[in-house]
mmCIF file of C-alpha atoms in Angstrom:
data_model
loop_
_atom_site.group_PDB
_atom_site.id
_atom_site.type_symbol
_atom_site.label_atom_id
_atom_site.label_comp_id
_atom_site.label_asym_id
_atom_site.label_seq_id
_atom_site.Cartn_x
_atom_site.Cartn_y
_atom_site.Cartn_z
ATOM 1 C CA MET A 1 15.097 16.864 11.687
ATOM 2 C CA LYS A 2 12.151 17.105 9.295
ATOM 3 C CA SER A 3 10.615 13.674 8.872
ATOM 4 C CA ARG A 4 8.875 12.348 5.775
ATOM 5 C CA ALA A 5 6.688 9.253 5.462
ATOM 6 C CA VAL A 6 5.800 7.147 2.436
ATOM 7 C CA ALA A 7 2.588 5.129 2.663
ATOM 8 C CA ILE A 8 2.646 2.069 0.397
ATOM 9 C CA LEU A 9 -0.989 1.472 -0.448
ATOM 10 C CA GLY A 10 -2.740 -1.207 -2.447
ATOM 11 C CA MET A 11 -5.088 -4.156 -2.189
ATOM 12 C CA HIS A 12 -3.955 -7.506 -0.797
ATOM 13 C CA ARG A 13 -2.204 -9.682 -3.440
ATOM 14 C CA CYS A 14 -1.321 -6.601 -5.494
ATOM 15 C CA GLY A 15 2.426 -6.200 -4.933
ATOM 16 C CA THR A 16 2.545 -3.997 -1.844
ATOM 17 C CA SER A 17 5.269 -6.176 -0.306
ATOM 18 C CA MET A 18 7.430 -5.882 -3.408
ATOM 19 C CA ALA A 19 6.865 -2.121 -3.503
ATOM 20 C CA ALA A 20 7.718 -1.774 0.187
ATOM 21 C CA ARG A 21 11.027 -3.576 -0.308
ATOM 22 C CA VAL A 22 11.867 -1.292 -3.243
ATOM 23 C CA VAL A 23 11.196 1.836 -1.185
ATOM 24 C CA ASN A 24 13.240 0.339 1.643
ATOM 25 C CA LEU A 25 16.197 -0.255 -0.702
ATOM 26 C CA LEU A 26 15.882 3.331 -1.930
ATOM 27 C CA GLY A 27 16.582 4.460 1.618
ATOM 28 C CA ALA A 28 13.307 4.479 3.554
ATOM 29 C CA TYR A 29 13.326 2.964 7.036
ATOM 30 C CA LEU A 30 10.694 0.278 7.687
ATOM 31 C CA GLY A 31 11.793 -1.020 11.071
ATOM 32 C CA GLN A 32 14.122 -3.537 12.656
ATOM 33 C CA GLU A 33 14.046 -7.120 11.395
ATOM 34 C CA GLU A 34 12.122 -8.299 14.456
ATOM 35 C CA ASP A 35 9.454 -5.648 13.800
ATOM 36 C CA LEU A 36 8.594 -7.020 10.354
ATOM 37 C CA MET A 37 6.555 -9.994 9.188
ATOM 38 C CA GLY A 38 8.837 -12.621 7.675
ATOM 39 C CA PRO A 39 8.362 -14.774 4.571
ATOM 40 C CA ALA A 40 5.428 -17.174 4.344
ATOM 41 C CA SER A 41 4.122 -19.716 1.863
ATOM 42 C CA ASP A 42 1.914 -17.063 0.262
ATOM 43 C CA ASN A 43 4.662 -14.408 0.253
ATOM 44 C CA GLU A 44 8.060 -16.049 -0.126
ATOM 45 C CA ALA A 45 10.098 -12.828 -0.280
ATOM 46 C CA GLY A 46 8.605 -11.439 2.932
ATOM 47 C CA PHE A 47 5.825 -8.979 3.679
ATOM 48 C CA TRP A 48 7.992 -5.996 4.743
ATOM 49 C CA GLU A 49 5.129 -5.061 7.025
ATOM 50 C CA ARG A 50 5.233 -4.104 10.700
ATOM 51 C CA TRP A 51 3.423 -6.421 13.092
ATOM 52 C CA ASP A 52 2.510 -3.575 15.439
ATOM 53 C CA LEU A 53 0.905 -1.444 12.721
ATOM 54 C CA MET A 54 -1.063 -4.382 11.332
ATOM 55 C CA GLU A 55 -2.376 -5.143 14.818
ATOM 56 C CA PHE A 56 -3.203 -1.477 15.401
ATOM 57 C CA HIS A 57 -5.065 -1.277 12.091
ATOM 58 C CA ASP A 58 -7.073 -4.371 13.001
ATOM 59 C CA LYS A 59 -7.958 -2.779 16.342
ATOM 60 C CA VAL A 60 -9.100 0.415 14.615
ATOM 61 C CA LEU A 61 -11.207 -1.518 12.124
ATOM 62 C CA GLN A 62 -12.763 -3.529 14.962
ATOM 63 C CA SER A 63 -13.666 -0.280 16.714
ATOM 64 C CA MET A 64 -15.552 0.591 13.530
ATOM 65 C CA GLY A 65 -17.403 -2.727 13.678
ATOM 66 C CA ARG A 66 -15.616 -4.257 10.714
ATOM 67 C CA THR A 67 -12.629 -6.241 9.453
ATOM 68 C CA TRP A 68 -10.380 -5.701 6.435
ATOM 69 C CA ASP A 69 -12.367 -8.229 4.400
ATOM 70 C CA ASP A 70 -15.746 -6.577 4.931
ATOM 71 C CA PRO A 71 -16.768 -5.230 1.501
ATOM 72 C CA SER A 72 -19.414 -2.852 2.873
ATOM 73 C CA PRO A 73 -18.723 0.906 2.686
ATOM 74 C CA THR A 74 -16.551 2.305 5.461
ATOM 75 C CA PRO A 75 -18.079 4.936 7.776
ATOM 76 C CA ASP A 76 -17.069 8.589 7.658
ATOM 77 C CA TRP A 77 -13.880 8.793 9.710
ATOM 78 C CA GLY A 78 -14.493 12.306 10.984
ATOM 79 C CA ALA A 79 -17.896 11.341 12.367
ATOM 80 C CA LEU A 80 -16.568 8.508 14.535
ATOM 81 C CA PRO A 81 -16.509 9.389 18.266
ATOM 82 C CA GLN A 82 -13.254 7.450 18.745
ATOM 83 C CA ALA A 83 -11.447 9.127 15.819
ATOM 84 C CA ARG A 84 -9.481 11.728 17.803
ATOM 85 C CA SER A 85 -8.275 9.282 20.467
ATOM 86 C CA LEU A 86 -7.136 6.803 17.805
ATOM 87 C CA GLU A 87 -5.300 9.572 15.973
ATOM 88 C CA ARG A 88 -3.485 10.461 19.187
ATOM 89 C CA GLU A 89 -2.632 6.803 19.767
ATOM 90 C CA LEU A 90 -1.223 6.471 16.259
ATOM 91 C CA ALA A 91 0.759 9.700 16.642
ATOM 92 C CA ALA A 92 2.326 8.341 19.838
ATOM 93 C CA LYS A 93 3.204 5.084 18.080
ATOM 94 C CA ILE A 94 4.807 6.973 15.183
ATOM 95 C CA LYS A 95 6.927 9.017 17.596
ATOM 96 C CA ASP A 96 7.956 5.835 19.377
ATOM 97 C CA VAL A 97 9.037 3.716 16.387
ATOM 98 C CA PHE A 98 10.015 6.251 13.712
ATOM 99 C CA SER A 99 11.581 9.026 15.781
ATOM 100 C CA GLY A 100 14.815 10.304 14.260
ATOM 101 C CA GLN A 101 14.135 8.845 10.810
ATOM 102 C CA ALA A 102 14.289 11.442 8.037
ATOM 103 C CA LEU A 103 12.605 9.093 5.551
ATOM 104 C CA TRP A 104 10.471 6.158 6.587
ATOM 105 C CA ALA A 105 7.711 4.066 5.091
ATOM 106 C CA PHE A 106 4.951 1.709 6.123
ATOM 107 C CA LYS A 107 2.942 -0.875 4.282
ATOM 108 C CA ASP A 108 -0.322 -2.587 5.132
ATOM 109 C CA PRO A 109 -3.252 -2.990 2.723
ATOM 110 C CA ARG A 110 -5.550 -2.159 5.651
ATOM 111 C CA ALA A 111 -4.189 1.390 5.543
ATOM 112 C CA CYS A 112 -6.174 1.888 2.322
ATOM 113 C CA LEU A 113 -9.274 1.896 4.523
ATOM 114 C CA LEU A 114 -7.717 4.211 7.118
ATOM 115 C CA LEU A 115 -6.033 6.962 5.123
ATOM 116 C CA PRO A 116 -7.814 9.826 6.984
ATOM 117 C CA LEU A 117 -6.458 8.420 10.269
ATOM 118 C CA TRP A 118 -2.905 8.488 8.956
ATOM 119 C CA LYS A 119 -3.216 11.914 7.362
ATOM 120 C CA ASN A 120 -4.507 13.469 10.582
ATOM 121 C CA ALA A 121 -1.927 11.768 12.834
ATOM 122 C CA LEU A 122 0.979 12.766 10.586
ATOM 123 C CA SER A 123 -0.319 16.315 10.227
ATOM 124 C CA ALA A 124 -0.433 16.660 14.016
ATOM 125 C CA LEU A 125 3.249 15.666 14.105
ATOM 126 C CA ASN A 126 4.172 17.956 11.197
ATOM 127 C CA ILE A 127 5.406 14.961 9.204
ATOM 128 C CA GLY A 128 5.104 15.113 5.429
ATOM 129 C CA LEU A 129 3.215 12.307 3.695
ATOM 130 C CA GLN A 130 3.600 10.862 0.219
ATOM 131 C CA THR A 131 1.760 7.811 -1.056
ATOM 132 C CA LEU A 132 2.885 5.057 -3.388
ATOM 133 C CA ILE A 133 -0.118 3.230 -4.790
ATOM 134 C CA ILE A 134 0.709 -0.132 -6.339
ATOM 135 C CA VAL A 135 -1.885 -1.644 -8.685
ATOM 136 C CA ARG A 136 -2.061 -5.172 -10.060
ATOM 137 C CA ASN A 137 -4.279 -6.206 -12.945
ATOM 138 C CA PRO A 138 -7.585 -6.791 -11.138
ATOM 139 C CA MET A 139 -8.264 -10.113 -12.853
ATOM 140 C CA GLU A 140 -4.955 -11.460 -11.545
ATOM 141 C CA ALA A 141 -5.499 -9.915 -8.115
ATOM 142 C CA ILE A 142 -8.978 -11.303 -7.535
ATOM 143 C CA GLY A 143 -7.896 -14.721 -8.794
ATOM 144 C CA SER A 144 -4.999 -14.743 -6.345
ATOM 145 C CA LEU A 145 -7.144 -13.550 -3.429
ATOM 146 C CA ALA A 146 -9.922 -16.033 -4.208
ATOM 147 C CA ARG A 147 -7.429 -18.896 -4.254
ATOM 148 C CA ARG A 148 -5.666 -17.833 -1.037
ATOM 149 C CA ASN A 149 -8.739 -16.950 1.061
ATOM 150 C CA GLY A 150 -11.469 -19.017 -0.547
ATOM 151 C CA TYR A 151 -13.638 -15.961 -1.237
ATOM 152 C CA SER A 152 -16.089 -15.688 -4.108
ATOM 153 C CA ARG A 153 -15.072 -13.626 -7.133
ATOM 154 C CA GLU A 154 -17.860 -11.206 -6.301
ATOM 155 C CA LYS A 155 -16.451 -10.571 -2.829
ATOM 156 C CA CYS A 156 -12.902 -10.228 -4.175
ATOM 157 C CA CYS A 157 -14.079 -7.682 -6.734
ATOM 158 C CA ALA A 158 -15.915 -5.683 -4.074
ATOM 159 C CA LEU A 159 -12.864 -5.683 -1.784
ATOM 160 C CA TRP A 160 -10.480 -4.643 -4.572
ATOM 161 C CA ASP A 161 -12.759 -1.785 -5.566
ATOM 162 C CA LEU A 162 -13.374 -0.664 -1.965
ATOM 163 C CA HIS A 163 -9.669 -0.481 -1.118
ATOM 164 C CA TYR A 164 -8.679 1.562 -4.152
ATOM 165 C CA ARG A 165 -11.735 3.816 -4.089
ATOM 166 C CA GLN A 166 -11.075 4.630 -0.446
ATOM 167 C CA VAL A 167 -7.557 5.722 -1.390
ATOM 168 C CA LEU A 168 -8.669 7.785 -4.379
ATOM 169 C CA ASP A 169 -11.490 9.398 -2.405
ATOM 170 C CA HIS A 170 -9.253 10.445 0.502
ATOM 171 C CA LEU A 171 -5.996 11.443 -1.190
ATOM 172 C CA GLY A 172 -6.972 15.088 -1.483
ATOM 173 C CA GLU A 173 -3.808 17.139 -1.976
ATOM 174 C CA THR A 174 -1.503 14.386 -0.702
ATOM 175 C CA PRO A 175 1.417 13.881 -3.133
ATOM 176 C CA HIS A 176 1.139 10.445 -4.684
ATOM 177 C CA VAL A 177 2.527 8.194 -7.379
ATOM 178 C CA ILE A 178 0.755 5.213 -8.926
ATOM 179 C CA VAL A 179 2.743 2.231 -10.191
ATOM 180 C CA LEU A 180 1.337 -0.690 -12.178
ATOM 181 C CA LEU A 181 2.791 -4.001 -11.002
ATOM 182 C CA GLU A 182 3.033 -5.347 -14.554
ATOM 183 C CA GLU A 183 5.091 -2.308 -15.619
ATOM 184 C CA LEU A 184 7.350 -2.608 -12.583
ATOM 185 C CA CYS A 185 8.053 -6.247 -13.448
ATOM 186 C CA LYS A 186 8.549 -5.467 -17.136
ATOM 187 C CA ALA A 187 11.207 -2.781 -16.657
ATOM 188 C CA PRO A 188 12.230 -2.617 -12.981
ATOM 189 C CA ALA A 189 15.152 -0.189 -13.253
ATOM 190 C CA VAL A 190 13.219 2.245 -15.453
ATOM 191 C CA GLN A 191 10.188 2.263 -13.185
ATOM 192 C CA ILE A 192 12.232 2.481 -9.992
ATOM 193 C CA GLU A 193 14.220 5.428 -11.317
ATOM 194 C CA LYS A 194 10.949 7.218 -12.121
ATOM 195 C CA LEU A 195 9.541 6.250 -8.744
ATOM 196 C CA ALA A 196 12.563 7.616 -6.891
ATOM 197 C CA SER A 197 12.262 10.872 -8.808
ATOM 198 C CA ALA A 198 8.527 11.139 -8.101
ATOM 199 C CA LEU A 199 9.136 10.529 -4.390
ATOM 200 C CA GLU A 200 12.031 13.007 -4.428
ATOM 201 C CA ILE A 201 14.508 10.418 -3.187
ATOM 202 C CA GLY A 202 17.991 11.171 -4.462
ATOM 203 C CA VAL A 203 19.731 7.880 -5.312
ATOM 204 C CA ASP A 204 22.563 6.763 -7.566
ATOM 205 C CA GLU A 205 22.493 4.194 -10.357
ATOM 206 C CA LYS A 206 23.917 1.450 -8.141
ATOM 207 C CA THR A 207 21.079 1.899 -5.634
ATOM 208 C CA ILE A 208 18.492 1.715 -8.414
ATOM 209 C CA GLU A 209 20.083 -1.446 -9.815
ATOM 210 C CA ASN A 210 20.113 -3.024 -6.358
ATOM 211 C CA ALA A 211 16.435 -2.179 -5.840
ATOM 212 C CA ALA A 212 15.613 -3.525 -9.306
ATOM 213 C CA ARG A 213 17.147 -6.901 -8.392
ATOM 214 C CA SER A 214 14.551 -7.250 -5.636
ATOM 215 C CA ILE A 215 11.767 -7.456 -8.225
ATOM 216 C CA ARG A 216 10.815 -11.130 -8.532
ATOM 217 C CA PRO A 217 8.209 -11.726 -11.270
ATOM 218 C CA ASP A 218 8.744 -15.465 -10.706
ATOM 219 C CA LEU A 219 7.000 -15.109 -7.339
ATOM 220 C CA ILE A 220 3.828 -13.761 -8.964
ATOM 221 C CA HIS A 221 2.037 -17.027 -9.555
ATOM 222 C CA ASN A 222 -1.379 -16.011 -10.833
ATOM 223 C CA HIS A 223 -1.097 -14.661 -14.383
ATOM 224 C CA SER A 224 -4.411 -15.894 -15.737
ATOM 225 C CA LYS A 225 -6.660 -13.032 -16.760
ATOM 226 C CA GLY A 226 -9.594 -15.369 -17.372
ATOM 227 C CA LYS A 227 -12.854 -14.452 -19.065
ATOM 228 C CA TYR A 228 -14.640 -13.096 -16.016
ATOM 229 C CA ARG A 229 -16.243 -9.728 -16.697
ATOM 230 C CA LEU A 230 -15.380 -7.115 -14.086
ATOM 231 C CA PRO A 231 -18.180 -5.052 -12.533
ATOM 232 C CA ALA A 232 -18.580 -1.653 -14.198
ATOM 233 C CA GLN A 233 -17.589 0.267 -11.056
ATOM 234 C CA MET A 234 -14.411 -1.788 -10.742
ATOM 235 C CA GLU A 235 -13.544 -1.145 -14.389
ATOM 236 C CA GLU A 236 -14.021 2.573 -13.758
ATOM 237 C CA THR A 237 -11.737 2.493 -10.710
ATOM 238 C CA TYR A 238 -9.062 0.559 -12.605
ATOM 239 C CA GLY A 239 -9.295 3.048 -15.454
ATOM 240 C CA ARG A 240 -8.757 5.972 -13.070
ATOM 241 C CA LEU A 241 -5.688 4.304 -11.606
ATOM 242 C CA ARG A 242 -4.159 3.387 -14.965
ATOM 243 C CA LYS A 243 -4.694 6.883 -16.319
ATOM 244 C CA LYS A 244 -2.569 8.396 -13.529
ATOM 245 C CA ALA A 245 0.091 5.661 -13.364
ATOM 246 C CA LEU A 246 3.778 6.041 -14.194
ATOM 247 C CA SER A 247 4.411 5.307 -17.863
ATOM 248 C CA LEU A 248 7.290 3.407 -19.442
ATOM 249 C CA LYS A 249 7.407 5.969 -22.256
#
């Protein structure tokens, strides 16, 4: 059976959990209930994220001398001496937990920083990869992250920009679709139908309606854009993402 993976990518506090649940309801396997992080005070509808992959990503980042909230540039993956062994370890994990699944997905914002690792591991297994990139208005995102983690706005801006630039820089020829969180919340069924088509997932109207009901704008608490001026590089990154995003038209 030919297997296909969907990577749900995006910065923390940007709707990756909501996007993961949508893809799950469209038919992609995420894991068993015990494999996934449950709801929490900062994510009431659940994270839809595998514990084992989050822990593996943290281990990989630690081997690179960093953590997910380090805003410094990431090193060249191909130049790391541990790259090949980590790719083999990830490939073994994929075979263990996703074997037999025709369509599966994973979500962890840390994966934005590790896209070359995933591309190489999946290629070695002859598994196709598509990416869903979910983008929240950066003013809302940095406000939410600053409130949750106590980081400065400057650090939040640097982290937001690093995560999305890493994705854009390493996509290459990987098929991808970009969804704006505000558009998804504005017209869930319309956006989900377009998303399913872009990901080549054949679903009926009832499935789309069911997935649309999972969209909970009421759980997005930080709507204040504020008057903070974004750094020029961050504005440029946001512009690149918006230009390629699914449109409601």
